[in-house]
mmCIF file with all atom_site columns, C-alpha atoms and ligand atoms in Angstrom:
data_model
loop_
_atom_site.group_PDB
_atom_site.id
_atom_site.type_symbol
_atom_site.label_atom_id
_atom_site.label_alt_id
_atom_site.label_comp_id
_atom_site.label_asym_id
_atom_site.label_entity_id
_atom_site.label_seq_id
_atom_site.pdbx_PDB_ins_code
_atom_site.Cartn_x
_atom_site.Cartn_y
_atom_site.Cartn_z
_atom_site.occupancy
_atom_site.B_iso_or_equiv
_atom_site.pdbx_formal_charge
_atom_site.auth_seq_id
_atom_site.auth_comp_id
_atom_site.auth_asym_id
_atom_site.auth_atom_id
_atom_site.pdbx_PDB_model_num
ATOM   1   C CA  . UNK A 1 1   ? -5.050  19.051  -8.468  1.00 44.00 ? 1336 UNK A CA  1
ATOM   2   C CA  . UNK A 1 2   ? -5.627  15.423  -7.945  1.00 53.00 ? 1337 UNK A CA  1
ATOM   3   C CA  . UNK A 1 3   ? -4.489  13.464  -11.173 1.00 54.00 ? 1338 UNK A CA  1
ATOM   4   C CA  . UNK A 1 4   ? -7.517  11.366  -12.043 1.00 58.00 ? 1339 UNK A CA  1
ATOM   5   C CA  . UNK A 1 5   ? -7.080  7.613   -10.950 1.00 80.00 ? 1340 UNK A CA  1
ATOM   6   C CA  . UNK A 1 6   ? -6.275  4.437   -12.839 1.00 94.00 ? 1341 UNK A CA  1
ATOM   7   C CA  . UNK A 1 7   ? -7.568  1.490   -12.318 1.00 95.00 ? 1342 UNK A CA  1
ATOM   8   C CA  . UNK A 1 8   ? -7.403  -2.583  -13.424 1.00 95.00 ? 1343 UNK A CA  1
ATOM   9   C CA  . UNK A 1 9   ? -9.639  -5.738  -12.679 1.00 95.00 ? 1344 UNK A CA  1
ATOM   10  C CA  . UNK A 1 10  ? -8.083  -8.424  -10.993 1.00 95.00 ? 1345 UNK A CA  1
ATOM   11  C CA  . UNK A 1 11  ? -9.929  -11.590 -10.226 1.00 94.00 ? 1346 UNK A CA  1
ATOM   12  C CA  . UNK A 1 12  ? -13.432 -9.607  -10.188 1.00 93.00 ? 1347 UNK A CA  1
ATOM   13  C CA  . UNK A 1 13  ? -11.670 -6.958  -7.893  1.00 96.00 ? 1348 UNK A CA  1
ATOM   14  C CA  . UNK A 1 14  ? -10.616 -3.482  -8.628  1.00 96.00 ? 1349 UNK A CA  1
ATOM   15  C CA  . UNK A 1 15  ? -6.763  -2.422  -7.644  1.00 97.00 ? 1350 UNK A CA  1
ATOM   16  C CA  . UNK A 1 16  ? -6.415  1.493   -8.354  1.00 97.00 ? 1351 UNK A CA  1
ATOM   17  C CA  . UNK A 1 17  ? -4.162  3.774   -7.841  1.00 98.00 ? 1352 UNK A CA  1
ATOM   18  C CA  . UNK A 1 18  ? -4.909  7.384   -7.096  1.00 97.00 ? 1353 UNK A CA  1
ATOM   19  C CA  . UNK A 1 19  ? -3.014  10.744  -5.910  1.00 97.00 ? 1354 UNK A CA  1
ATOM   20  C CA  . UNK A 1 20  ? -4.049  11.764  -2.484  1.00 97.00 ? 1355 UNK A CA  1
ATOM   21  C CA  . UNK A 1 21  ? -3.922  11.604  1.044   1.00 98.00 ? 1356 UNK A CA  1
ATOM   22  C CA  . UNK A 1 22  ? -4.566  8.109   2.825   1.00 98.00 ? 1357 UNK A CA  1
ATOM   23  C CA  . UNK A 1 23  ? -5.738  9.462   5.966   1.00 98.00 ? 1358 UNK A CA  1
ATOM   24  C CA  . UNK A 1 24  ? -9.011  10.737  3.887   1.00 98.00 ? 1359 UNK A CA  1
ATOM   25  C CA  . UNK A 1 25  ? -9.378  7.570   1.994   1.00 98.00 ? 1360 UNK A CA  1
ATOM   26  C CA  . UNK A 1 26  ? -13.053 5.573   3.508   1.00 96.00 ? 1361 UNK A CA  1
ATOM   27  C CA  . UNK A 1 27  ? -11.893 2.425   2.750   1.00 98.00 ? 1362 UNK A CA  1
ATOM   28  C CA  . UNK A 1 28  ? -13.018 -0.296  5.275   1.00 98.00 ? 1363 UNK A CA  1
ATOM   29  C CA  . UNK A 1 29  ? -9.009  -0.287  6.282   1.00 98.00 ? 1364 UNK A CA  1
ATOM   30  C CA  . UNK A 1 30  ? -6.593  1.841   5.804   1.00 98.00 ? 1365 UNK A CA  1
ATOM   31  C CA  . UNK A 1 31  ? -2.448  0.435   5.841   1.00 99.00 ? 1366 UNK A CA  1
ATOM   32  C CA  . UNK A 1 32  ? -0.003  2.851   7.893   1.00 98.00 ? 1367 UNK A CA  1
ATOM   33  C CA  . UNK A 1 33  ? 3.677   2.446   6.622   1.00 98.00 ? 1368 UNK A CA  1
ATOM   34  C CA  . UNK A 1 34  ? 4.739   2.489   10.461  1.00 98.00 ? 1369 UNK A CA  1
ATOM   35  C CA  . UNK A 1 35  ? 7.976   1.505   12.739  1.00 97.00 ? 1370 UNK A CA  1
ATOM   36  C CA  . UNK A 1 36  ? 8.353   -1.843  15.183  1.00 98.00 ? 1371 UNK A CA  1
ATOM   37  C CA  . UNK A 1 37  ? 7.843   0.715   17.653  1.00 98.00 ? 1372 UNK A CA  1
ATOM   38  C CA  . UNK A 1 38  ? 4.095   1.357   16.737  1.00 98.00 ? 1373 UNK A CA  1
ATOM   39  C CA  . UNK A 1 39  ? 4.683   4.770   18.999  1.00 95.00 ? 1374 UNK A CA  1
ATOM   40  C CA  . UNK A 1 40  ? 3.941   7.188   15.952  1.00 94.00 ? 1375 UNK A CA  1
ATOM   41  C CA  . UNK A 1 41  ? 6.413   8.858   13.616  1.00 92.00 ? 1376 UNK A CA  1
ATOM   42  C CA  . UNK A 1 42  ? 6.553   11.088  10.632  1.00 95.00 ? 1377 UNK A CA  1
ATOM   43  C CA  . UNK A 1 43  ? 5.541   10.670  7.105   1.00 97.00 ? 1378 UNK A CA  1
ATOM   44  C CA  . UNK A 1 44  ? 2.389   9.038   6.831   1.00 98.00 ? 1379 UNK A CA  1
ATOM   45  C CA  . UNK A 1 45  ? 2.412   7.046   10.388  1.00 98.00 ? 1380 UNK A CA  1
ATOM   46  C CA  . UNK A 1 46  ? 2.479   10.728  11.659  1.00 98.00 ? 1381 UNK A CA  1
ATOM   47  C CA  . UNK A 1 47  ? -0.323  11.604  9.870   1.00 98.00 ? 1382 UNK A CA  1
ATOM   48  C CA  . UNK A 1 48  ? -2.514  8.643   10.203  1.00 98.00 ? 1383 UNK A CA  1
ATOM   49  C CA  . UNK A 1 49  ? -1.676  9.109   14.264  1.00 98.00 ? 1384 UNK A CA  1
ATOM   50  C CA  . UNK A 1 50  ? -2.656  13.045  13.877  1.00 98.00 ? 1385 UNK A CA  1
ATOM   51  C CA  . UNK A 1 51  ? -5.999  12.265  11.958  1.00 98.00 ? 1386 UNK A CA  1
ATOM   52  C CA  . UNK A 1 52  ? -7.258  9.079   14.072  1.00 98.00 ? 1387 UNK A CA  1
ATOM   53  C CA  . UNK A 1 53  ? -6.753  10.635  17.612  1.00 97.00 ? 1388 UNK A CA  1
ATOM   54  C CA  . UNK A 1 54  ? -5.628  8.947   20.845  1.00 97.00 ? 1389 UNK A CA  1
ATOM   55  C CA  . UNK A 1 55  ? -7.531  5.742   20.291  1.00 98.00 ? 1390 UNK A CA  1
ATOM   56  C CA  . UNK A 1 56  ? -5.201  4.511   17.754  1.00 98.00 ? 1391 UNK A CA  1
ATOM   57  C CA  . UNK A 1 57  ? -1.666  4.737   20.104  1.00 98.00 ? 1392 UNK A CA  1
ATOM   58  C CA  . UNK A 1 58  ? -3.670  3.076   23.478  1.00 98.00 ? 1393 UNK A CA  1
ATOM   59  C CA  . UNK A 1 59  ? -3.924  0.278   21.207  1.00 98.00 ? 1394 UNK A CA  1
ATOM   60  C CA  . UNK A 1 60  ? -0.597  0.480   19.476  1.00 98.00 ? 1395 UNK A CA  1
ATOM   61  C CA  . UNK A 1 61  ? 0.756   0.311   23.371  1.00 98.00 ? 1396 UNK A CA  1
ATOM   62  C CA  . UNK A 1 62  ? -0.992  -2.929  24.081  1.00 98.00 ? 1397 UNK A CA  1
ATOM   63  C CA  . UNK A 1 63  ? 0.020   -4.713  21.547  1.00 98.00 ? 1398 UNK A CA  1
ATOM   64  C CA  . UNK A 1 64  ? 3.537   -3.496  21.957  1.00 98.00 ? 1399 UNK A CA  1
ATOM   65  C CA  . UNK A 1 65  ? 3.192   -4.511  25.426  1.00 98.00 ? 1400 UNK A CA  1
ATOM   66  C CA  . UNK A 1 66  ? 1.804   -7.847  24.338  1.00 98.00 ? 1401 UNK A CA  1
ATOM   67  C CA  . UNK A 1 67  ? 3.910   -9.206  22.029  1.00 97.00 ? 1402 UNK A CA  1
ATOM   68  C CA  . UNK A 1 68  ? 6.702   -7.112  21.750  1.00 98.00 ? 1403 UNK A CA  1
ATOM   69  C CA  . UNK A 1 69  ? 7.812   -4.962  18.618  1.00 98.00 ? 1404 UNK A CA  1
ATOM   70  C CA  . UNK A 1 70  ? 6.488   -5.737  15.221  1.00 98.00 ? 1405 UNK A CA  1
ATOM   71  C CA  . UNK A 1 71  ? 8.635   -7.629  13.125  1.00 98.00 ? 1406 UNK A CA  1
ATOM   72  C CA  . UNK A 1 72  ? 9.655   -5.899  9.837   1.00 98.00 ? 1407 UNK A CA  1
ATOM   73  C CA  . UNK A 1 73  ? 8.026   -7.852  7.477   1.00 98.00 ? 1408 UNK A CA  1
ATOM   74  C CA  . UNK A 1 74  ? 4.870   -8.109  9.469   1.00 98.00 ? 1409 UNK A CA  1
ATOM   75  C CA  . UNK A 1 75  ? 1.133   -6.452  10.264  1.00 98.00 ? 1410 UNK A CA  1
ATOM   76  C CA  . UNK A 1 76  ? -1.325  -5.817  13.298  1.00 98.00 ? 1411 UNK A CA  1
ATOM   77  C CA  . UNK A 1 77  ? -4.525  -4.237  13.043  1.00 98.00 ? 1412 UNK A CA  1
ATOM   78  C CA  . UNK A 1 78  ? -6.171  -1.713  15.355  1.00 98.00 ? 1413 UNK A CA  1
ATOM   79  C CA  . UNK A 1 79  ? -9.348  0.565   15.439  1.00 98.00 ? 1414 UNK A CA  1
ATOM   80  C CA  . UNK A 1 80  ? -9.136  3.820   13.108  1.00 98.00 ? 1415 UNK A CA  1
ATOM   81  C CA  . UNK A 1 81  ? -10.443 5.621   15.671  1.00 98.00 ? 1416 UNK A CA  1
ATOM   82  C CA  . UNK A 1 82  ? -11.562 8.925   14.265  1.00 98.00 ? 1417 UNK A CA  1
ATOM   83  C CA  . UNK A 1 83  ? -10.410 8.214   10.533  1.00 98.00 ? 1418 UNK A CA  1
ATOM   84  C CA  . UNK A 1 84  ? -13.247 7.970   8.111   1.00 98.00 ? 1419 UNK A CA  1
ATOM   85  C CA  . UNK A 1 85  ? -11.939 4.005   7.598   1.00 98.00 ? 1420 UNK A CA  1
ATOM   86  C CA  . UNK A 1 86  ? -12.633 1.937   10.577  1.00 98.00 ? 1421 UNK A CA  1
ATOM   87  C CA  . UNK A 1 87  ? -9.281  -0.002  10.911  1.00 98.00 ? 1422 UNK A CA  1
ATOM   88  C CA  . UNK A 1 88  ? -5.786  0.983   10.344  1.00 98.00 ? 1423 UNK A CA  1
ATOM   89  C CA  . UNK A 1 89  ? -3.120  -2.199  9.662   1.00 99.00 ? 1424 UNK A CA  1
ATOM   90  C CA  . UNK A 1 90  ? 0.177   -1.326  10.594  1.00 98.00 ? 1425 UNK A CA  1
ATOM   91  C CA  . UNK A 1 91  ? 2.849   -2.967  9.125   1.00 98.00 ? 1426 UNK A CA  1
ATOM   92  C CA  . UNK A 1 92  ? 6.656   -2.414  8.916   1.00 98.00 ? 1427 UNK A CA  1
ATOM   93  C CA  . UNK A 1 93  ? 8.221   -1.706  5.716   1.00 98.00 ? 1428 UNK A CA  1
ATOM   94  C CA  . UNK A 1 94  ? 12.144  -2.853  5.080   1.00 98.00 ? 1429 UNK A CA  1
ATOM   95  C CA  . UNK A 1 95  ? 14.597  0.168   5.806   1.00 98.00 ? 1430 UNK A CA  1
ATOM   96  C CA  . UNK A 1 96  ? 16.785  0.366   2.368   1.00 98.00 ? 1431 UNK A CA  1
ATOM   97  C CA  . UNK A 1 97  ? 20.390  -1.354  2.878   1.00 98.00 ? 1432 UNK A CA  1
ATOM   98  C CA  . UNK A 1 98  ? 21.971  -1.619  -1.232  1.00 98.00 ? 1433 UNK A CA  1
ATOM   99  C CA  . UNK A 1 99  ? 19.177  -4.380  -2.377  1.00 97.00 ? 1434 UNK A CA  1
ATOM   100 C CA  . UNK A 1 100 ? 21.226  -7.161  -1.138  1.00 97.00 ? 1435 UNK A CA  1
ATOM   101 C CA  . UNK A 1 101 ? 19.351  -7.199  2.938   1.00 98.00 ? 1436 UNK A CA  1
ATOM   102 C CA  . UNK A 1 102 ? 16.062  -9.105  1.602   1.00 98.00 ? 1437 UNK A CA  1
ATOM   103 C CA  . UNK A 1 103 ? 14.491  -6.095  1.107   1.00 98.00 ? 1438 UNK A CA  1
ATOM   104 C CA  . UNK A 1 104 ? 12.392  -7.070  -1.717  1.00 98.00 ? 1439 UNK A CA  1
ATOM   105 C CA  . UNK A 1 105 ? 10.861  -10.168 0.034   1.00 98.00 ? 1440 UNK A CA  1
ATOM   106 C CA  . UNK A 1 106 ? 10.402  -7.851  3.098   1.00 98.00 ? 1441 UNK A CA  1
ATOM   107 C CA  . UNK A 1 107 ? 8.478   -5.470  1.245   1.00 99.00 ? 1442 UNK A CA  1
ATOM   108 C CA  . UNK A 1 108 ? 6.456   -8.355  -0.135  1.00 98.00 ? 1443 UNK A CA  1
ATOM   109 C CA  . UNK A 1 109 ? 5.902   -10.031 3.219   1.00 98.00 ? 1444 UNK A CA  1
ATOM   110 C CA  . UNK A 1 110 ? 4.682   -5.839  4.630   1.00 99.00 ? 1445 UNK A CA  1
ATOM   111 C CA  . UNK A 1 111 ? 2.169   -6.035  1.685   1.00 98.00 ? 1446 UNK A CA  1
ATOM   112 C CA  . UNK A 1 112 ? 1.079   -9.988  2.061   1.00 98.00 ? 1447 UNK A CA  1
ATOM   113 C CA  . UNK A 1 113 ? 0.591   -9.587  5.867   1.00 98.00 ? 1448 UNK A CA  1
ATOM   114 C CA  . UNK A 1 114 ? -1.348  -6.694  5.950   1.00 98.00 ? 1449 UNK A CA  1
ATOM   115 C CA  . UNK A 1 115 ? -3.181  -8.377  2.858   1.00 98.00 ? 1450 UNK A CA  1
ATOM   116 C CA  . UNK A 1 116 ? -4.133  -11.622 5.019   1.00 97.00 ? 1451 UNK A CA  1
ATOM   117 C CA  . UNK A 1 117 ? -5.280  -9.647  8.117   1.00 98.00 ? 1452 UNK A CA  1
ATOM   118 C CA  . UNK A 1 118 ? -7.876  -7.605  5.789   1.00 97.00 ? 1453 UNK A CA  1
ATOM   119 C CA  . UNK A 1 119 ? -8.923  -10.600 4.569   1.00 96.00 ? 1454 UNK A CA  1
ATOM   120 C CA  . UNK A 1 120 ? -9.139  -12.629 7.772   1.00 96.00 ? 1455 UNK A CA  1
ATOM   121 C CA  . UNK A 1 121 ? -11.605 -9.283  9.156   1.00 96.00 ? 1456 UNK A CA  1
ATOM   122 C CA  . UNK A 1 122 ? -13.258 -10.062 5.965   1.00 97.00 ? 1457 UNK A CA  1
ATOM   123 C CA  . UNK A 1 123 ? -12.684 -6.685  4.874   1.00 98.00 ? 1458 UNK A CA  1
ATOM   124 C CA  . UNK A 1 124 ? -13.838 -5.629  1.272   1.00 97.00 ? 1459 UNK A CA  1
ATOM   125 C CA  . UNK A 1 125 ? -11.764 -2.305  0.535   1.00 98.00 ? 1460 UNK A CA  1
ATOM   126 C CA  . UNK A 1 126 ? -8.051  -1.881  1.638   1.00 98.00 ? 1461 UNK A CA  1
ATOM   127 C CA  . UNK A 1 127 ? -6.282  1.792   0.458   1.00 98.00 ? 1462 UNK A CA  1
ATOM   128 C CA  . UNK A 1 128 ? -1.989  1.161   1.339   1.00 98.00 ? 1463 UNK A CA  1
ATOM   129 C CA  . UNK A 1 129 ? 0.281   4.172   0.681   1.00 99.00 ? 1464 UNK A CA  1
ATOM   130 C CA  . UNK A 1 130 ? 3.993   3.478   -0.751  1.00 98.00 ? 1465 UNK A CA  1
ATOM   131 C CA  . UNK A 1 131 ? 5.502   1.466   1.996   1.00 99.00 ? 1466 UNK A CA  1
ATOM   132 C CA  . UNK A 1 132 ? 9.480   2.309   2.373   1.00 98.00 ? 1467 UNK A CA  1
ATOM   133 C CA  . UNK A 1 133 ? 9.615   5.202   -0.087  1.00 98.00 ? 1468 UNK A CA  1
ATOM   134 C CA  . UNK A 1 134 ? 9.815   7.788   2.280   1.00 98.00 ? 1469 UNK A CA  1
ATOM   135 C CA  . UNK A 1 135 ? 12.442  7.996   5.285   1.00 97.00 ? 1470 UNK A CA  1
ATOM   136 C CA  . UNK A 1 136 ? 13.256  4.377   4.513   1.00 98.00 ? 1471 UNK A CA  1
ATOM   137 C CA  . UNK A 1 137 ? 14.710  5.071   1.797   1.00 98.00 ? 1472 UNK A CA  1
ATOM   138 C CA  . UNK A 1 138 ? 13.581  2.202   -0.688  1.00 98.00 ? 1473 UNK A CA  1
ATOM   139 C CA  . UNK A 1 139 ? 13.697  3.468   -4.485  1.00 98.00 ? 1474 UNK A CA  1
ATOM   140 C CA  . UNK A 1 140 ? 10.475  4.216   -5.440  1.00 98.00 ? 1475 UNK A CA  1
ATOM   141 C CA  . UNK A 1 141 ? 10.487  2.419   -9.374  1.00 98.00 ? 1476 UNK A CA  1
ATOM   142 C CA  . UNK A 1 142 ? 11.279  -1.116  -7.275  1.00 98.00 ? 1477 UNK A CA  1
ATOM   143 C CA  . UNK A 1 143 ? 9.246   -0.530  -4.676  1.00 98.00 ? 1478 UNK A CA  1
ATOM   144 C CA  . UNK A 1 144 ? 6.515   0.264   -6.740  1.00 98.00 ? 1479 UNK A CA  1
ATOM   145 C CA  . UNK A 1 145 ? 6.635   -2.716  -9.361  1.00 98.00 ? 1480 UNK A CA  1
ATOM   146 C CA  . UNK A 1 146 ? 6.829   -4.990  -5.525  1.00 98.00 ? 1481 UNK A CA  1
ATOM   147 C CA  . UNK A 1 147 ? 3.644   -3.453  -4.609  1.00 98.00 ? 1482 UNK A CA  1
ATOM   148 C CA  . UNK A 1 148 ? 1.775   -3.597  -7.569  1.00 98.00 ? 1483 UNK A CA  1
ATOM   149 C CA  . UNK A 1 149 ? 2.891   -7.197  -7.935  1.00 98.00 ? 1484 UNK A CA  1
ATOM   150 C CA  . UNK A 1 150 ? 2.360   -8.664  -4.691  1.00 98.00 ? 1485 UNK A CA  1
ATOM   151 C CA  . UNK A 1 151 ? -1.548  -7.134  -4.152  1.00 98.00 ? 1486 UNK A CA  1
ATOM   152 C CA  . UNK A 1 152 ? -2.066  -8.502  -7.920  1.00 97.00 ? 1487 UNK A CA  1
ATOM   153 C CA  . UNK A 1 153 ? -0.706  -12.252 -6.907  1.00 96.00 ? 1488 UNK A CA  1
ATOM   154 C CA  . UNK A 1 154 ? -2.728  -11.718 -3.732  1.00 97.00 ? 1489 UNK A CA  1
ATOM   155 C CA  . UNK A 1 155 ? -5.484  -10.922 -5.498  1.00 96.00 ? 1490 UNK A CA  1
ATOM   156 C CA  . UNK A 1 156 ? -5.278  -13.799 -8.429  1.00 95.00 ? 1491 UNK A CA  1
ATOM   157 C CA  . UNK A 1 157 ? -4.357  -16.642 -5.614  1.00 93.00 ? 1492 UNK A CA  1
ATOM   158 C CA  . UNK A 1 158 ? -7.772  -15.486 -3.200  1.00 84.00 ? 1493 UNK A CA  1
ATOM   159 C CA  . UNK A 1 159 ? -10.818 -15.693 -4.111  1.00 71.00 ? 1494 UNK A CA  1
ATOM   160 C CA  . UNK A 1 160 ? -12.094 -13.689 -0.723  1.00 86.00 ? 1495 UNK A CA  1
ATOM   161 C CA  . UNK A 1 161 ? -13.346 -10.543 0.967   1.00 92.00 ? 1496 UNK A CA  1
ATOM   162 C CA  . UNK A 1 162 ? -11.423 -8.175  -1.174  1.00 97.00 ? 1497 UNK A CA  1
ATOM   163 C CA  . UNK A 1 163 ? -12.937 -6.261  -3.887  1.00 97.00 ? 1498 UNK A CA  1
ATOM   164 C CA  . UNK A 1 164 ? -10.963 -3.019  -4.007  1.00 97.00 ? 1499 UNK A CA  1
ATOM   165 C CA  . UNK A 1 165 ? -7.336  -2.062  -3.140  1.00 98.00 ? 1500 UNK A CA  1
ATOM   166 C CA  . UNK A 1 166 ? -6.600  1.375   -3.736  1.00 98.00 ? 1501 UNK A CA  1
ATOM   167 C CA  . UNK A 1 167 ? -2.761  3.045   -3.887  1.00 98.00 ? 1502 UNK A CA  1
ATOM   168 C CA  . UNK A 1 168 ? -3.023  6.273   -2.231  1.00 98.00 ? 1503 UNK A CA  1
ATOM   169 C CA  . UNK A 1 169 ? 0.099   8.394   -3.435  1.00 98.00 ? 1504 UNK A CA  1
ATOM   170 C CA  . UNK A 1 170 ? 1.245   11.201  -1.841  1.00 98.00 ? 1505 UNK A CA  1
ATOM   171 C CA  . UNK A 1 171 ? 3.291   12.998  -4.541  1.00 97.00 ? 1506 UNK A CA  1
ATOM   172 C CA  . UNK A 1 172 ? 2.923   12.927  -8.494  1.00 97.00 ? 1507 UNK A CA  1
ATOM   173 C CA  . UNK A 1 173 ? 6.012   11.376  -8.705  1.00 98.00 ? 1508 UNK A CA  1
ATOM   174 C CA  . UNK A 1 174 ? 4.913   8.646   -6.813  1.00 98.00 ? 1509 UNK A CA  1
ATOM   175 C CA  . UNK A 1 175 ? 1.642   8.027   -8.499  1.00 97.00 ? 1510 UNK A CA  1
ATOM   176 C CA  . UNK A 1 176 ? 3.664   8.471   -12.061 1.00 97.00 ? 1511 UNK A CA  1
ATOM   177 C CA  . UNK A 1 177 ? 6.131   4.999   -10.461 1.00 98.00 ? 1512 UNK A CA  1
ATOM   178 C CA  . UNK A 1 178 ? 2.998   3.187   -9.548  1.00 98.00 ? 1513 UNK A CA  1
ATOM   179 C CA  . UNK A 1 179 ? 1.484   4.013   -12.793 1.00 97.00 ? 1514 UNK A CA  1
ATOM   180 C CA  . UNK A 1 180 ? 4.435   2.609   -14.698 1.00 97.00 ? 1515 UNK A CA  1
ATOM   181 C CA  . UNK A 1 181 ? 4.054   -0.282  -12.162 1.00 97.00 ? 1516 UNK A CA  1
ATOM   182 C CA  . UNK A 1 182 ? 0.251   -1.122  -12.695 1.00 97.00 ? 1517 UNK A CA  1
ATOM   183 C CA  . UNK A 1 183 ? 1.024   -0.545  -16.903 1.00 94.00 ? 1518 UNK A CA  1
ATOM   184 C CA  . UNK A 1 184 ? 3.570   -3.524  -16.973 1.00 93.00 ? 1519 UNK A CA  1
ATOM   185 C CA  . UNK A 1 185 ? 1.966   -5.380  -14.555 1.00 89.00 ? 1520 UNK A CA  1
ATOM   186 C CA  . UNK A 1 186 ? -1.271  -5.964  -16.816 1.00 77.00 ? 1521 UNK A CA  1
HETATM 187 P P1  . ADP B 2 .   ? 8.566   4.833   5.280   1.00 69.23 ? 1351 ADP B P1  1
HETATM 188 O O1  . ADP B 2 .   ? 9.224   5.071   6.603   1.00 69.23 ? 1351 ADP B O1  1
HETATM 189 O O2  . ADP B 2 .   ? 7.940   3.459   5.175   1.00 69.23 ? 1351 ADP B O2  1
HETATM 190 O O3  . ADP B 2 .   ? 9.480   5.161   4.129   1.00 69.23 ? 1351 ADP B O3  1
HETATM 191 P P2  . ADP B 2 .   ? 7.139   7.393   5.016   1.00 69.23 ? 1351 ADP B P2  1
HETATM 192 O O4  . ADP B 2 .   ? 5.900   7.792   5.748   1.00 69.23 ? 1351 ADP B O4  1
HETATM 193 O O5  . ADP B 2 .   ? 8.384   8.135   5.305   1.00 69.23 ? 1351 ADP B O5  1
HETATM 194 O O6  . ADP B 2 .   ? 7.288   5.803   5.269   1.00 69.23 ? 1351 ADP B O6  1
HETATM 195 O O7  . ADP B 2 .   ? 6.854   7.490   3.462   1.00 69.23 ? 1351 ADP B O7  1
HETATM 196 C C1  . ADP B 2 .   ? 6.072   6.561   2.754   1.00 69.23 ? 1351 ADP B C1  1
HETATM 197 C C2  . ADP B 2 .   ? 5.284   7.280   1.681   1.00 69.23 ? 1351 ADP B C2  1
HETATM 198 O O8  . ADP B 2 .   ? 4.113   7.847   2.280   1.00 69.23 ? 1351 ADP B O8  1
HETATM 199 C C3  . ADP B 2 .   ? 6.007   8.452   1.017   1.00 69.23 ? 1351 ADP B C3  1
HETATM 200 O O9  . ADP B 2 .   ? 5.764   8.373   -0.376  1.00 69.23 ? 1351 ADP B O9  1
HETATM 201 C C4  . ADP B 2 .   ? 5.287   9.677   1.605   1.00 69.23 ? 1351 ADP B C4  1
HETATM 202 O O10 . ADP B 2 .   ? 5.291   10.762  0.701   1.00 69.23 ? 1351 ADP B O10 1
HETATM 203 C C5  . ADP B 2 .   ? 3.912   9.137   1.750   1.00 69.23 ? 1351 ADP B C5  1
HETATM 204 N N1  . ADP B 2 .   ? 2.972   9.889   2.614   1.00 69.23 ? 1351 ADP B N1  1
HETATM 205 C C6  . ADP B 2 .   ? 3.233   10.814  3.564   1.00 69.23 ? 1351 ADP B C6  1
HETATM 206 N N2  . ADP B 2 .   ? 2.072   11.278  4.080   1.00 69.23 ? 1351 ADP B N2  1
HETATM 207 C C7  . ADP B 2 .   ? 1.051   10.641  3.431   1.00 69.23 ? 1351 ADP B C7  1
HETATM 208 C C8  . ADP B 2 .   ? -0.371  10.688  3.471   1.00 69.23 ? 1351 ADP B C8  1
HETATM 209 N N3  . ADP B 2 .   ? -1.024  11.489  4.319   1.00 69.23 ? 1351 ADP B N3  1
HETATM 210 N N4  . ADP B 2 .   ? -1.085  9.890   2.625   1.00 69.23 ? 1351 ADP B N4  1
HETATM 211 C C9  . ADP B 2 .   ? -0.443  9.060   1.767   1.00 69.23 ? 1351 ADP B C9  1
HETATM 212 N N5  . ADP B 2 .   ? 0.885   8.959   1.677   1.00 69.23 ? 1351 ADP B N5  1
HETATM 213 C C10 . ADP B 2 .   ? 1.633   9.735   2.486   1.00 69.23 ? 1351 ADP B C10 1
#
């Protein structure tokens, strides 16, 4: 069963966290944790890729064969293609090293980025799952109290498009982190 969500007021918007899956969520974007490649993986990028259809890689592709591969650190936005939200904003997430790689300000800059391109769209809902916590590795109490932080910041320092971020966490022991995380934060 789907614990119920919590939820604080930041700057007149609302930054939840709930326990689900982020492929369902009908926010106006949703964030895929995803790889410079932009090809598709597992974990959530899998999913997202499984749920949205075809549309969503043909654009991955051009922009790969645009500019290159994405930048850990960074964000580019494409077309949701069948998912109930309309955009997805890939961004890359820092691969875990010890801490001492710049991890934390990477995982800042994945949230930030992806943060500035909803807003730039003018976007008023955003749902991000927990960027790095899977196959990269990233411990998921730091990780958690970086994401949490960085959307709150976002959200104090803008006064723009956004009115509701949501956490979409896979696993209860995920959502329990980000809980911890949103409780100190406020
Ligand atoms: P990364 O490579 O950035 O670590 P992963 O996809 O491996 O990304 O994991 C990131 C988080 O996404 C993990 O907590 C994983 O459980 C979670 N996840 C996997 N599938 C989904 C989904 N459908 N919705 C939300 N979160 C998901």
């Amino acid at each position: 069963m789907e614990k119920p969500s919590q939820e604080v007021t930041v700057n007149q918007a609302r930054l939840a966290i709930i326990q689900g899956d982020i492929t369902r969520q009908a926010t106006e974007a949703i964030v895929n944790a995803a790889n410079s490649g932009l090809m598709g993986g597992g974990g959530v990028d899998g999913a997202i890729h499984r749920a949205g259809g075809t549309a969503i890689l043909e654009e991955c592709k051009r922009i790969v064969a645009r500019q290159g591969r994405l930048p850990t650190g960074k964000a580019v936005i494409t077309t949701g293609g069948n998912l109930p939200a309309r955009y997805v904003i890939h961004t890359v997430g820092p691969i875990w090293q010890g801490g001492n790689k710049g991890e934390a300000a990477l995982l800042e800059s994945a949230y930030r980025e992806s943060l500035k391109l909803a807003a730039a769209k003018k976007l008023a809902s955003v749902s991000f799952p927990s960027i790095s916590t899977g196959a990269y590795g990233y411990p998921l109490a730091e990780a958690a109290r970086v994401a949490i932080k960085t959307v709150a910041s976002f959200l104090k320092e803008s006064a723009g498009s956004l009115k509701e971020v949501v956490f979409v966490l896979f696993d209860s022991r995920s959502y329990e982190a980000y809980a911890s995380a949103l409780e100190e934060a406020v």
